C-alpha positions as CSV (number, residue, x, y, z in Angstrom):
1,M,-80.6,-67.9,-29.2
2,K,-80.8,-70.4,-26.3
3,I,-84.3,-71.8,-25.6
4,L,-85.4,-74.0,-22.7
5,I,-88.6,-76.0,-23.0
6,G,-90.4,-77.4,-20.0
7,D,-93.3,-79.9,-20.6
8,D,-94.1,-83.4,-19.4
9,H,-95.2,-84.6,-22.8
10,V,-92.2,-85.5,-25.0
11,L,-94.1,-85.3,-28.3
12,F,-95.2,-81.7,-27.5
13,R,-91.7,-80.7,-26.6
14,E,-90.5,-82.1,-29.9
15,G,-93.2,-80.3,-31.9
16,L,-92.5,-77.0,-30.1
17,R,-88.8,-77.4,-30.8
18,R,-89.5,-77.9,-34.5
19,L,-91.8,-74.9,-34.6
20,L,-89.2,-72.7,-33.0
21,E,-86.5,-73.9,-35.4
22,Q,-88.6,-72.3,-38.1
23,L,-88.7,-69.0,-36.3
24,K,-85.1,-68.8,-35.0
25,E,-82.6,-70.4,-37.3
26,G,-79.5,-71.6,-35.4
27,A,-81.2,-71.6,-32.0
28,T,-80.0,-74.2,-29.4
29,F,-82.5,-76.1,-27.2
30,A,-82.6,-77.8,-23.8
31,E,-85.6,-79.7,-22.5
32,A,-87.1,-80.6,-19.1
33,S,-89.9,-83.0,-18.3
34,N,-90.9,-81.7,-14.9
35,F,-90.7,-78.4,-13.0
36,D,-87.9,-79.5,-10.6
37,E,-85.8,-80.4,-13.6
38,L,-86.7,-77.1,-15.3
39,L,-85.8,-75.1,-12.2
40,E,-82.5,-76.9,-11.8
41,M,-81.6,-76.3,-15.4
42,C,-82.4,-72.6,-14.9
43,G,-80.1,-72.5,-12.0
44,R,-77.0,-73.7,-13.9
45,D,-74.4,-71.4,-15.4
46,E,-76.3,-71.5,-18.8
47,S,-78.1,-68.4,-19.7
48,Y,-81.3,-68.7,-21.7
49,D,-83.1,-66.2,-23.9
50,L,-86.5,-67.9,-23.7
51,V,-88.0,-70.3,-21.2
52,L,-91.3,-72.0,-22.1
53,T,-93.2,-73.7,-19.3
54,D,-96.3,-75.7,-19.0
55,L,-98.7,-75.2,-16.2
56,R,-99.3,-78.0,-13.6
57,M,-96.7,-80.4,-14.9
58,P,-95.2,-82.7,-12.3
59,G,-93.6,-80.7,-9.5
60,W,-95.5,-77.5,-10.5
61,P,-95.6,-75.3,-7.3
62,G,-98.3,-72.9,-8.5
63,F,-97.8,-69.6,-10.2
64,S,-95.0,-68.7,-7.9
65,G,-93.0,-71.1,-10.1
66,I,-92.9,-68.4,-12.8
67,E,-91.2,-66.0,-10.3
68,M,-88.8,-68.8,-9.3
69,L,-87.8,-69.3,-13.0
70,R,-87.4,-65.6,-13.5
71,E,-85.1,-65.3,-10.4
72,K,-82.9,-68.0,-11.9
73,Q,-83.0,-66.5,-15.4
74,P,-83.6,-62.8,-15.0
75,N,-82.7,-62.0,-18.6
76,A,-84.9,-64.7,-20.1
77,K,-88.4,-64.2,-21.4
78,V,-90.7,-66.7,-19.6
79,V,-93.7,-67.8,-21.6
80,V,-96.5,-70.2,-20.5
81,V,-97.7,-72.7,-23.0
82,S,-100.7,-74.5,-21.6
83,A,-103.8,-76.5,-22.3
84,S,-105.8,-74.2,-20.0
85,E,-107.5,-71.2,-21.5
86,A,-109.1,-69.9,-18.3
87,H,-109.1,-66.2,-17.7
88,H,-107.7,-66.6,-14.1
89,D,-104.7,-68.7,-15.4
90,V,-103.8,-66.1,-18.0
91,R,-104.1,-63.2,-15.5
92,D,-102.1,-65.1,-12.8
93,A,-99.4,-66.0,-15.2
94,L,-98.9,-62.4,-16.4
95,E,-99.1,-61.0,-12.9
96,H,-96.3,-63.4,-11.8
97,G,-94.0,-62.4,-14.5
98,A,-94.8,-64.3,-17.7
99,V,-94.5,-62.2,-20.9
100,G,-96.9,-64.4,-22.8
101,Y,-99.5,-67.1,-22.5
102,I,-100.0,-69.4,-25.5
103,P,-102.8,-72.0,-25.5
104,K,-101.7,-75.5,-26.7
105,S,-104.8,-75.4,-29.0
106,S,-103.3,-72.6,-31.0
107,S,-102.6,-73.2,-34.7
108,V,-99.0,-73.2,-35.9
109,K,-99.6,-69.7,-37.5
110,I,-100.9,-68.2,-34.3
111,M,-98.1,-69.7,-32.2
112,L,-95.5,-68.4,-34.6
113,S,-97.1,-64.9,-34.5
114,A,-97.3,-65.0,-30.7
115,L,-93.6,-65.9,-30.4
116,D,-92.7,-63.3,-32.9
117,L,-94.5,-60.6,-30.9
118,I,-92.8,-61.8,-27.7
119,F,-89.3,-61.7,-29.4
120,S,-90.1,-58.1,-30.5
121,G,-90.7,-57.1,-26.8
122,G,-94.5,-57.4,-26.7
123,V,-96.7,-59.5,-24.4
124,Y,-99.0,-62.1,-26.0
125,V,-102.5,-62.7,-24.6
126,P,-104.6,-65.2,-26.6
127,P,-107.7,-63.8,-28.3
128,T,-109.6,-67.0,-27.5
129,V,-109.3,-66.1,-23.8
130,L,-110.1,-62.4,-24.3
131,R,-113.0,-62.9,-26.7
132,E,-116.3,-61.9,-25.1
133,G,-119.9,-62.3,-26.3
134,N,-121.1,-60.7,-29.5
135,S,-121.6,-57.3,-27.9
136,E,-120.3,-54.5,-30.0
137,P,-118.2,-51.7,-28.5
138,E,-120.0,-48.5,-28.0
139,T,-119.3,-46.0,-30.8
140,R,-118.9,-42.4,-30.2
141,G,-118.7,-39.4,-32.5
142,G,-115.6,-37.2,-32.3
143,P,-112.2,-36.6,-33.9
144,A,-110.6,-39.2,-36.0
145,V,-108.4,-41.8,-34.4
146,P,-104.8,-40.4,-34.1
147,P,-102.0,-42.1,-35.9
148,V,-100.5,-45.1,-34.1
149,D,-96.9,-44.7,-32.9
150,P,-94.8,-47.3,-34.8
151,Q,-93.3,-48.6,-31.5
152,L,-96.8,-49.0,-30.0
153,E,-98.0,-50.8,-33.1
154,Q,-95.1,-53.3,-32.7
155,L,-95.5,-53.9,-28.9
156,L,-99.3,-53.8,-28.5
157,T,-102.2,-55.5,-30.2
158,H,-105.1,-53.5,-31.6
159,R,-107.3,-54.2,-28.6
160,Q,-104.5,-53.3,-26.2
161,R,-104.1,-49.9,-28.0
162,E,-107.9,-49.3,-27.6
163,V,-107.6,-50.0,-23.9
164,L,-104.6,-47.7,-23.6
165,D,-106.3,-44.9,-25.5
166,R,-109.2,-45.0,-23.0
167,L,-106.8,-45.3,-20.0
168,R,-105.2,-42.0,-21.2
169,E,-108.6,-40.4,-21.2
170,G,-108.8,-41.2,-17.5
171,K,-111.5,-43.8,-17.8
172,S,-111.9,-46.5,-15.2
173,N,-111.7,-50.2,-15.9
174,K,-115.5,-50.4,-15.7
175,Q,-115.9,-47.6,-18.2
176,I,-113.4,-49.1,-20.6
177,A,-115.2,-52.5,-20.3
178,H,-118.5,-50.9,-21.1
179,E,-117.2,-49.0,-24.1
180,L,-115.4,-52.0,-25.6
181,G,-117.9,-54.6,-24.8
182,L,-115.6,-56.5,-22.5
183,S,-115.7,-57.8,-18.9
184,E,-113.7,-55.9,-16.3
185,G,-111.6,-59.1,-15.8
186,T,-110.6,-59.0,-19.5
187,V,-109.7,-55.3,-19.2
188,K,-107.5,-56.1,-16.2
189,I,-105.7,-58.8,-18.3
190,H,-105.1,-56.2,-21.1
191,M,-103.8,-53.7,-18.5
192,T,-101.3,-56.2,-17.1
193,A,-100.1,-57.0,-20.7
194,I,-99.9,-53.2,-21.5
195,F,-97.8,-52.5,-18.4
196,K,-95.4,-55.3,-19.2
197,S,-95.0,-54.3,-22.8
198,L,-94.3,-50.7,-22.0
199,G,-92.1,-51.5,-19.0
200,V,-94.3,-49.5,-16.5
201,R,-95.9,-50.2,-13.2
202,N,-99.1,-48.2,-13.1
203,R,-101.8,-46.4,-15.2
204,T,-100.1,-43.0,-14.9
205,Q,-96.8,-44.3,-16.2
206,A,-98.6,-46.1,-19.0
207,A,-100.4,-42.9,-20.0
208,M,-97.1,-41.0,-20.3
209,A,-95.1,-43.8,-22.0
210,F,-96.0,-42.7,-25.5
211,P,-97.3,-39.2,-26.1
212,Q,-100.5,-39.3,-28.2
213,S,-100.4,-37.2,-31.4
214,H,-103.6,-35.6,-32.3
215,S,-102.9,-34.3,-35.8
216,A,-105.6,-32.2,-37.5
């Protein structure tokens, strides 16, 4: 596996490299200290499996930078590793093509789990960003929760599966937010992650991606 790390702090790059060496034995690494250098390295003949980029490092052009990286490395997974935990930064990063957003404040355990999910084909969204108030989701009577498809369990988090279940019931983002005790903005972030994980473009395709099994 070939990994490219873009960050203007050399100590963070070294720490991230050591972390990834634990996860992917035998991986090779390249590093860039600013966005222009990162983009230039992506444009070379070298093909990377993973590109990690900081937000707002020197030369950062805005979230269009993620699209620029993906154009240069179409087969690579582009992941943002940032000090920002703002909802709008997470949403913008995912909407511009990132397959994960990992806060720099994450513990080693969380960062390893996030990268493992991404390597498995999922999309990582930090729980610290998605955490709302202490409101509890609305509970409803009814049939037991159907078994989870093994592929879904691998690709989606528990919360993302809850959102997907309600999407399949034809519920709007506002209804889903009310039932799960979330804001509509958070539901939109989950939707973006779900679409990317399932390789679909809209709600209808997501609803049909994995048939639900309602066993008695």
